Amino acid sequence: MAIEYYETALKACIREFKEETGLSVTVSKLLGVNSSGKQKYPNGDQAKSICIFFKVQQLLSGKLIANNSETLELRFFPFD
């Protein structure tokens, strides 16, 4: 997930969820934030990852699909 310059983390989550799964959702809660050390890519670029975890509250519309090169499989599981 990448947060665009103009959007909040919450808006990015909703947008990326739609792009990656085909589903439109709302988000109910921030679950946590985790950051990793620096990563260096083969081309020399460096980055630091920050993972933001949200709980999806409500499915608004759409059908669960994995139709892009980044996703192999999608399925739901209980949050325990």
JSON list of C-alpha atoms in Angstrom, two decimals:
[
{"chain": "A", "resi": 1, "resn": "MET", "atom": "CA", "xyz": [0.00, 0.00, 0.00]},
{"chain": "A", "resi": 2, "resn": "ALA", "atom": "CA", "xyz": [1.27, 3.43, -0.83]},
{"chain": "A", "resi": 3, "resn": "ILE", "atom": "CA", "xyz": [-0.15, 6.61, 0.66]},
{"chain": "A", "resi": 4, "resn": "GLU", "atom": "CA", "xyz": [-0.43, 9.34, -1.93]},
{"chain": "A", "resi": 5, "resn": "TYR", "atom": "CA", "xyz": [0.76, 12.83, -0.95]},
{"chain": "A", "resi": 6, "resn": "TYR", "atom": "CA", "xyz": [-2.78, 14.22, -0.84]},
{"chain": "A", "resi": 7, "resn": "GLU", "atom": "CA", "xyz": [-4.49, 11.45, 1.18]},
{"chain": "A", "resi": 8, "resn": "THR", "atom": "CA", "xyz": [-4.73, 10.25, 4.76]},
{"chain": "A", "resi": 9, "resn": "ALA", "atom": "CA", "xyz": [-3.73, 6.72, 5.80]},
{"chain": "A", "resi": 10, "resn": "LEU", "atom": "CA", "xyz": [-7.43, 5.88, 6.22]},
{"chain": "A", "resi": 11, "resn": "LYS", "atom": "CA", "xyz": [-8.32, 7.07, 2.71]},
{"chain": "A", "resi": 12, "resn": "ALA", "atom": "CA", "xyz": [-5.34, 5.16, 1.29]},
{"chain": "A", "resi": 13, "resn": "CYS", "atom": "CA", "xyz": [-6.54, 1.98, 3.02]},
{"chain": "A", "resi": 14, "resn": "ILE", "atom": "CA", "xyz": [-10.02, 2.31, 1.49]},
{"chain": "A", "resi": 15, "resn": "ARG", "atom": "CA", "xyz": [-8.58, 3.07, -1.98]},
{"chain": "A", "resi": 16, "resn": "GLU", "atom": "CA", "xyz": [-6.03, 0.26, -1.90]},
{"chain": "A", "resi": 17, "resn": "PHE", "atom": "CA", "xyz": [-8.61, -2.23, -0.61]},
{"chain": "A", "resi": 18, "resn": "LYS", "atom": "CA", "xyz": [-10.77, -1.47, -3.66]},
{"chain": "A", "resi": 19, "resn": "GLU", "atom": "CA", "xyz": [-7.82, -1.64, -6.07]},
{"chain": "A", "resi": 20, "resn": "GLU", "atom": "CA", "xyz": [-6.45, -4.93, -4.70]},
{"chain": "A", "resi": 21, "resn": "THR", "atom": "CA", "xyz": [-9.69, -6.82, -3.96]},
{"chain": "A", "resi": 22, "resn": "GLY", "atom": "CA", "xyz": [-12.53, -5.21, -5.91]},
{"chain": "A", "resi": 23, "resn": "LEU", "atom": "CA", "xyz": [-14.37, -4.49, -2.63]},
{"chain": "A", "resi": 24, "resn": "SER", "atom": "CA", "xyz": [-15.59, -1.13, -1.31]},
{"chain": "A", "resi": 25, "resn": "VAL", "atom": "CA", "xyz": [-15.30, -0.93, 2.48]},
{"chain": "A", "resi": 26, "resn": "THR", "atom": "CA", "xyz": [-15.44, 1.35, 5.48]},
{"chain": "A", "resi": 27, "resn": "VAL", "atom": "CA", "xyz": [-12.87, 1.17, 8.25]},
{"chain": "A", "resi": 28, "resn": "SER", "atom": "CA", "xyz": [-13.81, 1.10, 11.93]},
{"chain": "A", "resi": 29, "resn": "LYS", "atom": "CA", "xyz": [-10.57, 1.09, 13.87]},
{"chain": "A", "resi": 30, "resn": "LEU", "atom": "CA", "xyz": [-6.82, 1.62, 13.74]},
{"chain": "A", "resi": 31, "resn": "LEU", "atom": "CA", "xyz": [-5.29, -1.61, 15.07]},
{"chain": "A", "resi": 32, "resn": "GLY", "atom": "CA", "xyz": [-1.62, -0.66, 15.10]},
{"chain": "A", "resi": 33, "resn": "VAL", "atom": "CA", "xyz": [1.47, 0.67, 13.37]},
{"chain": "A", "resi": 34, "resn": "ASN", "atom": "CA", "xyz": [4.76, -1.13, 12.72]},
{"chain": "A", "resi": 35, "resn": "SER", "atom": "CA", "xyz": [7.92, 0.14, 11.07]},
{"chain": "A", "resi": 36, "resn": "SER", "atom": "CA", "xyz": [10.87, -1.79, 9.69]},
{"chain": "A", "resi": 37, "resn": "GLY", "atom": "CA", "xyz": [14.50, -0.99, 9.14]},
{"chain": "A", "resi": 38, "resn": "LYS", "atom": "CA", "xyz": [15.80, 0.46, 5.92]},
{"chain": "A", "resi": 39, "resn": "GLN", "atom": "CA", "xyz": [15.46, -1.57, 2.75]},
{"chain": "A", "resi": 40, "resn": "LYS", "atom": "CA", "xyz": [17.87, -1.26, -0.16]},
{"chain": "A", "resi": 41, "resn": "TYR", "atom": "CA", "xyz": [16.66, -2.23, -3.62]},
{"chain": "A", "resi": 42, "resn": "PRO", "atom": "CA", "xyz": [18.86, -3.65, -6.42]},
{"chain": "A", "resi": 43, "resn": "ASN", "atom": "CA", "xyz": [18.76, -0.30, -8.24]},
{"chain": "A", "resi": 44, "resn": "GLY", "atom": "CA", "xyz": [20.21, 1.46, -5.18]},
{"chain": "A", "resi": 45, "resn": "ASP", "atom": "CA", "xyz": [16.98, 3.06, -3.96]},
{"chain": "A", "resi": 46, "resn": "GLN", "atom": "CA", "xyz": [16.44, 2.99, -0.20]},
{"chain": "A", "resi": 47, "resn": "ALA", "atom": "CA", "xyz": [13.15, 3.02, 1.68]},
{"chain": "A", "resi": 48, "resn": "LYS", "atom": "CA", "xyz": [11.70, 2.50, 5.12]},
{"chain": "A", "resi": 49, "resn": "SER", "atom": "CA", "xyz": [8.42, 0.61, 5.44]},
{"chain": "A", "resi": 50, "resn": "ILE", "atom": "CA", "xyz": [5.67, 1.68, 7.79]},
{"chain": "A", "resi": 51, "resn": "CYS", "atom": "CA", "xyz": [2.74, -0.75, 8.07]},
{"chain": "A", "resi": 52, "resn": "ILE", "atom": "CA", "xyz": [-0.59, 0.63, 9.28]},
{"chain": "A", "resi": 53, "resn": "PHE", "atom": "CA", "xyz": [-3.22, -1.94, 10.27]},
{"chain": "A", "resi": 54, "resn": "PHE", "atom": "CA", "xyz": [-6.94, -1.16, 10.12]},
{"chain": "A", "resi": 55, "resn": "LYS", "atom": "CA", "xyz": [-10.01, -3.22, 10.99]},
{"chain": "A", "resi": 56, "resn": "VAL", "atom": "CA", "xyz": [-12.53, -3.23, 8.15]},
{"chain": "A", "resi": 57, "resn": "GLN", "atom": "CA", "xyz": [-15.99, -2.80, 9.64]},
{"chain": "A", "resi": 58, "resn": "GLN", "atom": "CA", "xyz": [-18.42, -2.96, 6.77]},
{"chain": "A", "resi": 59, "resn": "LEU", "atom": "CA", "xyz": [-18.49, -4.24, 3.22]},
{"chain": "A", "resi": 60, "resn": "LEU", "atom": "CA", "xyz": [-20.30, -1.68, 1.08]},
{"chain": "A", "resi": 61, "resn": "SER", "atom": "CA", "xyz": [-20.20, -3.31, -2.35]},
{"chain": "A", "resi": 62, "resn": "GLY", "atom": "CA", "xyz": [-18.18, -5.33, -4.82]},
{"chain": "A", "resi": 63, "resn": "LYS", "atom": "CA", "xyz": [-17.10, -8.89, -5.49]},
{"chain": "A", "resi": 64, "resn": "LEU", "atom": "CA", "xyz": [-13.88, -10.41, -4.13]},
{"chain": "A", "resi": 65, "resn": "ILE", "atom": "CA", "xyz": [-11.51, -10.73, -7.10]},
{"chain": "A", "resi": 66, "resn": "ALA", "atom": "CA", "xyz": [-7.77, -11.25, -7.52]},
{"chain": "A", "resi": 67, "resn": "ASN", "atom": "CA", "xyz": [-7.21, -9.85, -10.98]},
{"chain": "A", "resi": 68, "resn": "ASN", "atom": "CA", "xyz": [-3.85, -8.16, -10.77]},
{"chain": "A", "resi": 69, "resn": "SER", "atom": "CA", "xyz": [-0.21, -9.21, -10.85]},
{"chain": "A", "resi": 70, "resn": "GLU", "atom": "CA", "xyz": [0.30, -8.49, -7.13]},
{"chain": "A", "resi": 71, "resn": "THR", "atom": "CA", "xyz": [-2.40, -10.83, -5.78]},
{"chain": "A", "resi": 72, "resn": "LEU", "atom": "CA", "xyz": [-2.37, -14.64, -6.01]},
{"chain": "A", "resi": 73, "resn": "GLU", "atom": "CA", "xyz": [-5.32, -15.50, -3.76]},
{"chain": "A", "resi": 74, "resn": "LEU", "atom": "CA", "xyz": [-7.95, -13.75, -1.65]},
{"chain": "A", "resi": 75, "resn": "ARG", "atom": "CA", "xyz": [-10.20, -15.10, 1.10]},
{"chain": "A", "resi": 76, "resn": "PHE", "atom": "CA", "xyz": [-11.89, -14.05, 4.31]},
{"chain": "A", "resi": 77, "resn": "PHE", "atom": "CA", "xyz": [-10.90, -15.33, 7.75]},
{"chain": "A", "resi": 78, "resn": "PRO", "atom": "CA", "xyz": [-12.18, -14.61, 11.28]},
{"chain": "A", "resi": 79, "resn": "PHE", "atom": "CA", "xyz": [-10.40, -12.00, 13.36]},
{"chain": "A", "resi": 80, "resn": "ASP", "atom": "CA", "xyz": [-9.73, -13.66, 16.72]}
]
